[in-house]
């Protein structure tokens, strides 16, 4: 966990949303209150001592509002992070064997969740997946006859306590449990 938090500066890129008194949880570990920055280039959280983290949008595979208090005791902006991304230029580093997969951002004022989500959605849209062709339909499954959103079966992810519905080419990225409102499946979807 210590490799995830480092001395950082506030973002230099345009900031679309900023809020003090936002608690960050990494893998359910409370990192205390700090300032959340949703910048056009990345998401940053910095505590009063100047320690924090930067997350590039390409590392965020899912962001959603979570209001399910049975899986986590606070309403929050939930982020699922691709733990394969390791780029020290972004300030996003992980220690060997220490995967960071979930971040929860809890504002003091819960009415801010929707505006946090919308700002993140707008900024993430600025960073489309470079692997997708501009002319390709991201929902095109080739010769398969399945419709987007059609459930072929689900599997429980014990780490986060939600059911993953296999509807995206069998990779299990789509979720359908009602745990998250307004889920956005990142730039690669």
mmCIF file of C-alpha atoms in Angstrom:
data_model
loop_
_atom_site.group_PDB
_atom_site.id
_atom_site.type_symbol
_atom_site.label_atom_id
_atom_site.label_comp_id
_atom_site.label_asym_id
_atom_site.label_seq_id
_atom_site.Cartn_x
_atom_site.Cartn_y
_atom_site.Cartn_z
ATOM 1 C CA UNK A 1 0.000 0.000 0.000
ATOM 2 C CA UNK A 2 2.869 2.359 0.724
ATOM 3 C CA UNK A 3 3.962 2.369 -2.949
ATOM 4 C CA UNK A 4 0.528 3.628 -3.885
ATOM 5 C CA UNK A 5 0.728 6.787 -1.732
ATOM 6 C CA UNK A 6 3.530 9.231 -2.487
ATOM 7 C CA UNK A 7 4.250 12.971 -2.271
ATOM 8 C CA UNK A 8 2.420 14.627 -5.185
ATOM 9 C CA UNK A 9 1.323 18.052 -6.343
ATOM 10 C CA UNK A 10 -2.192 19.099 -7.407
ATOM 11 C CA UNK A 11 -2.894 18.516 -11.110
ATOM 12 C CA UNK A 12 -1.630 21.091 -13.594
ATOM 13 C CA UNK A 13 -4.184 20.035 -16.227
ATOM 14 C CA UNK A 14 -7.603 21.704 -16.162
ATOM 15 C CA UNK A 15 -9.559 20.470 -13.132
ATOM 16 C CA UNK A 16 -13.241 19.793 -13.785
ATOM 17 C CA UNK A 17 -14.183 18.988 -10.184
ATOM 18 C CA UNK A 18 -12.464 19.510 -6.834
ATOM 19 C CA UNK A 19 -13.624 18.812 -3.291
ATOM 20 C CA UNK A 20 -11.918 18.889 0.099
ATOM 21 C CA UNK A 21 -12.958 16.535 2.904
ATOM 22 C CA UNK A 22 -13.134 13.495 0.628
ATOM 23 C CA UNK A 23 -12.103 10.242 2.294
ATOM 24 C CA UNK A 24 -10.180 7.797 0.113
ATOM 25 C CA UNK A 25 -10.357 4.063 0.718
ATOM 26 C CA UNK A 26 -7.923 1.778 -1.094
ATOM 27 C CA UNK A 27 -9.007 -1.863 -0.837
ATOM 28 C CA UNK A 28 -11.245 -0.733 2.067
ATOM 29 C CA UNK A 29 -8.286 0.786 3.976
ATOM 30 C CA UNK A 30 -9.183 4.308 5.148
ATOM 31 C CA UNK A 31 -6.505 6.775 4.015
ATOM 32 C CA UNK A 32 -8.220 9.684 5.816
ATOM 33 C CA UNK A 33 -9.581 12.936 4.401
ATOM 34 C CA UNK A 34 -7.988 14.767 1.546
ATOM 35 C CA UNK A 35 -8.794 16.790 -1.539
ATOM 36 C CA UNK A 36 -10.127 14.999 -4.597
ATOM 37 C CA UNK A 37 -9.231 16.426 -8.008
ATOM 38 C CA UNK A 38 -10.970 15.214 -11.147
ATOM 39 C CA UNK A 39 -8.708 16.687 -13.794
ATOM 40 C CA UNK A 40 -8.890 16.234 -17.542
ATOM 41 C CA UNK A 41 -5.667 14.181 -17.464
ATOM 42 C CA UNK A 42 -6.173 12.018 -14.361
ATOM 43 C CA UNK A 43 -7.842 11.635 -10.963
ATOM 44 C CA UNK A 44 -5.807 12.730 -7.945
ATOM 45 C CA UNK A 45 -6.360 12.604 -4.202
ATOM 46 C CA UNK A 46 -4.022 14.454 -1.830
ATOM 47 C CA UNK A 47 -4.103 14.454 1.982
ATOM 48 C CA UNK A 48 -3.162 17.561 4.038
ATOM 49 C CA UNK A 49 0.476 16.394 4.348
ATOM 50 C CA UNK A 50 0.883 16.353 0.535
ATOM 51 C CA UNK A 51 0.746 12.548 0.189
ATOM 52 C CA UNK A 52 -1.637 11.074 -2.317
ATOM 53 C CA UNK A 53 -2.152 9.268 -5.596
ATOM 54 C CA UNK A 54 -2.715 9.987 -9.283
ATOM 55 C CA UNK A 55 -4.714 7.588 -11.421
ATOM 56 C CA UNK A 56 -4.615 7.934 -15.213
ATOM 57 C CA UNK A 57 -7.977 7.399 -16.893
ATOM 58 C CA UNK A 58 -6.596 4.487 -18.927
ATOM 59 C CA UNK A 59 -6.153 2.606 -15.619
ATOM 60 C CA UNK A 60 -9.789 3.111 -14.550
ATOM 61 C CA UNK A 61 -11.814 0.235 -15.943
ATOM 62 C CA UNK A 62 -15.043 1.016 -14.048
ATOM 63 C CA UNK A 63 -16.321 3.986 -12.148
ATOM 64 C CA UNK A 64 -19.755 4.063 -10.564
ATOM 65 C CA UNK A 65 -21.811 5.474 -7.728
ATOM 66 C CA UNK A 66 -22.247 2.815 -5.072
ATOM 67 C CA UNK A 67 -25.123 3.168 -2.626
ATOM 68 C CA UNK A 68 -25.120 -0.466 -1.469
ATOM 69 C CA UNK A 69 -24.303 -0.182 2.240
ATOM 70 C CA UNK A 70 -24.291 -3.965 2.661
ATOM 71 C CA UNK A 71 -20.995 -4.278 0.743
ATOM 72 C CA UNK A 72 -19.369 -1.034 1.986
ATOM 73 C CA UNK A 73 -20.564 1.194 4.863
ATOM 74 C CA UNK A 74 -20.552 4.491 2.920
ATOM 75 C CA UNK A 75 -22.124 5.752 -0.290
ATOM 76 C CA UNK A 76 -19.184 6.426 -2.559
ATOM 77 C CA UNK A 77 -17.703 6.843 -6.000
ATOM 78 C CA UNK A 78 -16.305 3.388 -6.702
ATOM 79 C CA UNK A 79 -13.313 2.904 -9.009
ATOM 80 C CA UNK A 80 -12.028 -0.410 -10.297
ATOM 81 C CA UNK A 81 -8.411 -0.071 -11.355
ATOM 82 C CA UNK A 82 -6.503 -2.156 -13.906
ATOM 83 C CA UNK A 83 -3.617 -3.303 -11.749
ATOM 84 C CA UNK A 84 -1.435 -3.942 -14.822
ATOM 85 C CA UNK A 85 -0.980 -0.205 -15.371
ATOM 86 C CA UNK A 86 2.304 0.946 -13.850
ATOM 87 C CA UNK A 87 3.494 4.350 -14.952
ATOM 88 C CA UNK A 88 5.605 6.389 -12.554
ATOM 89 C CA UNK A 89 5.159 9.496 -14.746
ATOM 90 C CA UNK A 90 1.529 9.508 -13.615
ATOM 91 C CA UNK A 91 2.471 8.930 -9.972
ATOM 92 C CA UNK A 92 0.592 5.638 -10.175
ATOM 93 C CA UNK A 93 2.880 2.886 -8.954
ATOM 94 C CA UNK A 94 2.372 -0.403 -7.211
ATOM 95 C CA UNK A 95 4.681 -2.529 -5.142
ATOM 96 C CA UNK A 96 5.428 -6.023 -6.414
ATOM 97 C CA UNK A 97 2.680 -8.391 -5.290
ATOM 98 C CA UNK A 98 0.511 -5.569 -3.927
ATOM 99 C CA UNK A 99 -2.390 -5.251 -6.357
ATOM 100 C CA UNK A 100 -4.609 -2.210 -6.020
ATOM 101 C CA UNK A 101 -7.951 -3.027 -7.538
ATOM 102 C CA UNK A 102 -10.591 -0.926 -5.775
ATOM 103 C CA UNK A 103 -10.716 2.673 -4.678
ATOM 104 C CA UNK A 104 -13.713 4.249 -2.982
ATOM 105 C CA UNK A 105 -14.027 8.020 -2.706
ATOM 106 C CA UNK A 106 -16.414 9.230 -0.009
ATOM 107 C CA UNK A 107 -17.314 12.931 -0.019
ATOM 108 C CA UNK A 108 -18.481 14.475 3.245
ATOM 109 C CA UNK A 109 -21.578 15.716 1.388
ATOM 110 C CA UNK A 110 -23.206 12.673 -0.279
ATOM 111 C CA UNK A 111 -25.199 14.928 -2.621
ATOM 112 C CA UNK A 112 -21.872 15.519 -4.436
ATOM 113 C CA UNK A 113 -21.703 11.918 -5.722
ATOM 114 C CA UNK A 114 -23.645 12.586 -8.923
ATOM 115 C CA UNK A 115 -21.550 15.618 -9.884
ATOM 116 C CA UNK A 116 -18.356 13.651 -9.104
ATOM 117 C CA UNK A 117 -19.544 10.845 -11.365
ATOM 118 C CA UNK A 118 -20.511 13.200 -14.187
ATOM 119 C CA UNK A 119 -17.165 15.042 -14.066
ATOM 120 C CA UNK A 120 -15.284 11.748 -14.170
ATOM 121 C CA UNK A 121 -17.416 10.494 -17.080
ATOM 122 C CA UNK A 122 -16.699 13.658 -19.058
ATOM 123 C CA UNK A 123 -12.959 13.466 -18.405
ATOM 124 C CA UNK A 124 -12.742 9.758 -19.114
ATOM 125 C CA UNK A 125 -14.470 10.344 -22.466
ATOM 126 C CA UNK A 126 -11.470 12.522 -23.380
ATOM 127 C CA UNK A 127 -9.296 9.376 -23.220
ATOM 128 C CA UNK A 128 -10.759 6.772 -25.594
ATOM 129 C CA UNK A 129 -9.182 3.333 -25.779
ATOM 130 C CA UNK A 130 -6.413 3.505 -28.436
ATOM 131 C CA UNK A 131 -6.954 -0.195 -29.234
ATOM 132 C CA UNK A 132 -10.424 0.456 -30.626
ATOM 133 C CA UNK A 133 -10.668 1.561 -34.235
ATOM 134 C CA UNK A 134 -12.654 4.744 -34.805
ATOM 135 C CA UNK A 135 -14.810 2.904 -37.344
ATOM 136 C CA UNK A 136 -15.516 -0.166 -35.239
ATOM 137 C CA UNK A 137 -18.620 -0.753 -33.183
ATOM 138 C CA UNK A 138 -17.441 -1.574 -29.616
ATOM 139 C CA UNK A 139 -20.548 -3.773 -29.198
ATOM 140 C CA UNK A 140 -20.000 -5.748 -32.395
ATOM 141 C CA UNK A 141 -19.435 -9.372 -31.446
ATOM 142 C CA UNK A 142 -18.593 -10.494 -34.980
ATOM 143 C CA UNK A 143 -20.816 -13.331 -36.180
ATOM 144 C CA UNK A 144 -22.341 -13.901 -32.751
ATOM 145 C CA UNK A 145 -26.085 -13.364 -32.482
ATOM 146 C CA UNK A 146 -26.128 -12.102 -28.890
ATOM 147 C CA UNK A 147 -27.479 -8.657 -28.071
ATOM 148 C CA UNK A 148 -25.671 -6.220 -25.819
ATOM 149 C CA UNK A 149 -26.884 -6.688 -22.270
ATOM 150 C CA UNK A 150 -28.095 -10.242 -22.898
ATOM 151 C CA UNK A 151 -27.131 -12.359 -19.945
ATOM 152 C CA UNK A 152 -25.381 -15.623 -20.719
ATOM 153 C CA UNK A 153 -24.620 -16.420 -17.119
ATOM 154 C CA UNK A 154 -22.940 -14.845 -14.179
ATOM 155 C CA UNK A 155 -20.148 -15.453 -11.788
ATOM 156 C CA UNK A 156 -19.639 -14.060 -8.309
ATOM 157 C CA UNK A 157 -16.513 -11.992 -7.746
ATOM 158 C CA UNK A 158 -15.729 -12.705 -4.080
ATOM 159 C CA UNK A 159 -13.376 -9.722 -3.829
ATOM 160 C CA UNK A 160 -16.113 -7.122 -4.306
ATOM 161 C CA UNK A 161 -19.264 -9.115 -3.608
ATOM 162 C CA UNK A 162 -21.037 -8.418 -6.870
ATOM 163 C CA UNK A 163 -22.149 -10.677 -9.666
ATOM 164 C CA UNK A 164 -20.327 -10.242 -12.940
ATOM 165 C CA UNK A 165 -22.615 -10.923 -15.896
ATOM 166 C CA UNK A 166 -20.885 -12.417 -18.905
ATOM 167 C CA UNK A 167 -22.246 -10.402 -21.810
ATOM 168 C CA UNK A 168 -19.138 -8.742 -23.204
ATOM 169 C CA UNK A 169 -17.561 -11.429 -25.347
ATOM 170 C CA UNK A 170 -17.225 -13.672 -22.303
ATOM 171 C CA UNK A 171 -14.729 -11.522 -20.422
ATOM 172 C CA UNK A 172 -17.025 -10.798 -17.474
ATOM 173 C CA UNK A 173 -16.679 -7.013 -17.512
ATOM 174 C CA UNK A 174 -20.393 -6.184 -17.461
ATOM 175 C CA UNK A 175 -22.074 -5.952 -14.061
ATOM 176 C CA UNK A 176 -25.723 -6.239 -13.162
ATOM 177 C CA UNK A 177 -26.611 -6.281 -9.479
ATOM 178 C CA UNK A 178 -27.966 -2.803 -8.820
ATOM 179 C CA UNK A 179 -25.005 -2.123 -6.533
ATOM 180 C CA UNK A 180 -23.791 0.668 -8.787
ATOM 181 C CA UNK A 181 -25.867 3.491 -10.190
ATOM 182 C CA UNK A 182 -24.743 4.987 -13.487
ATOM 183 C CA UNK A 183 -21.761 2.639 -13.992
ATOM 184 C CA UNK A 184 -19.319 3.695 -16.696
ATOM 185 C CA UNK A 185 -17.127 0.929 -18.030
ATOM 186 C CA UNK A 186 -14.001 2.994 -18.738
ATOM 187 C CA UNK A 187 -12.277 3.849 -22.010
ATOM 188 C CA UNK A 188 -11.803 0.274 -23.156
ATOM 189 C CA UNK A 189 -15.535 -0.424 -23.383
#
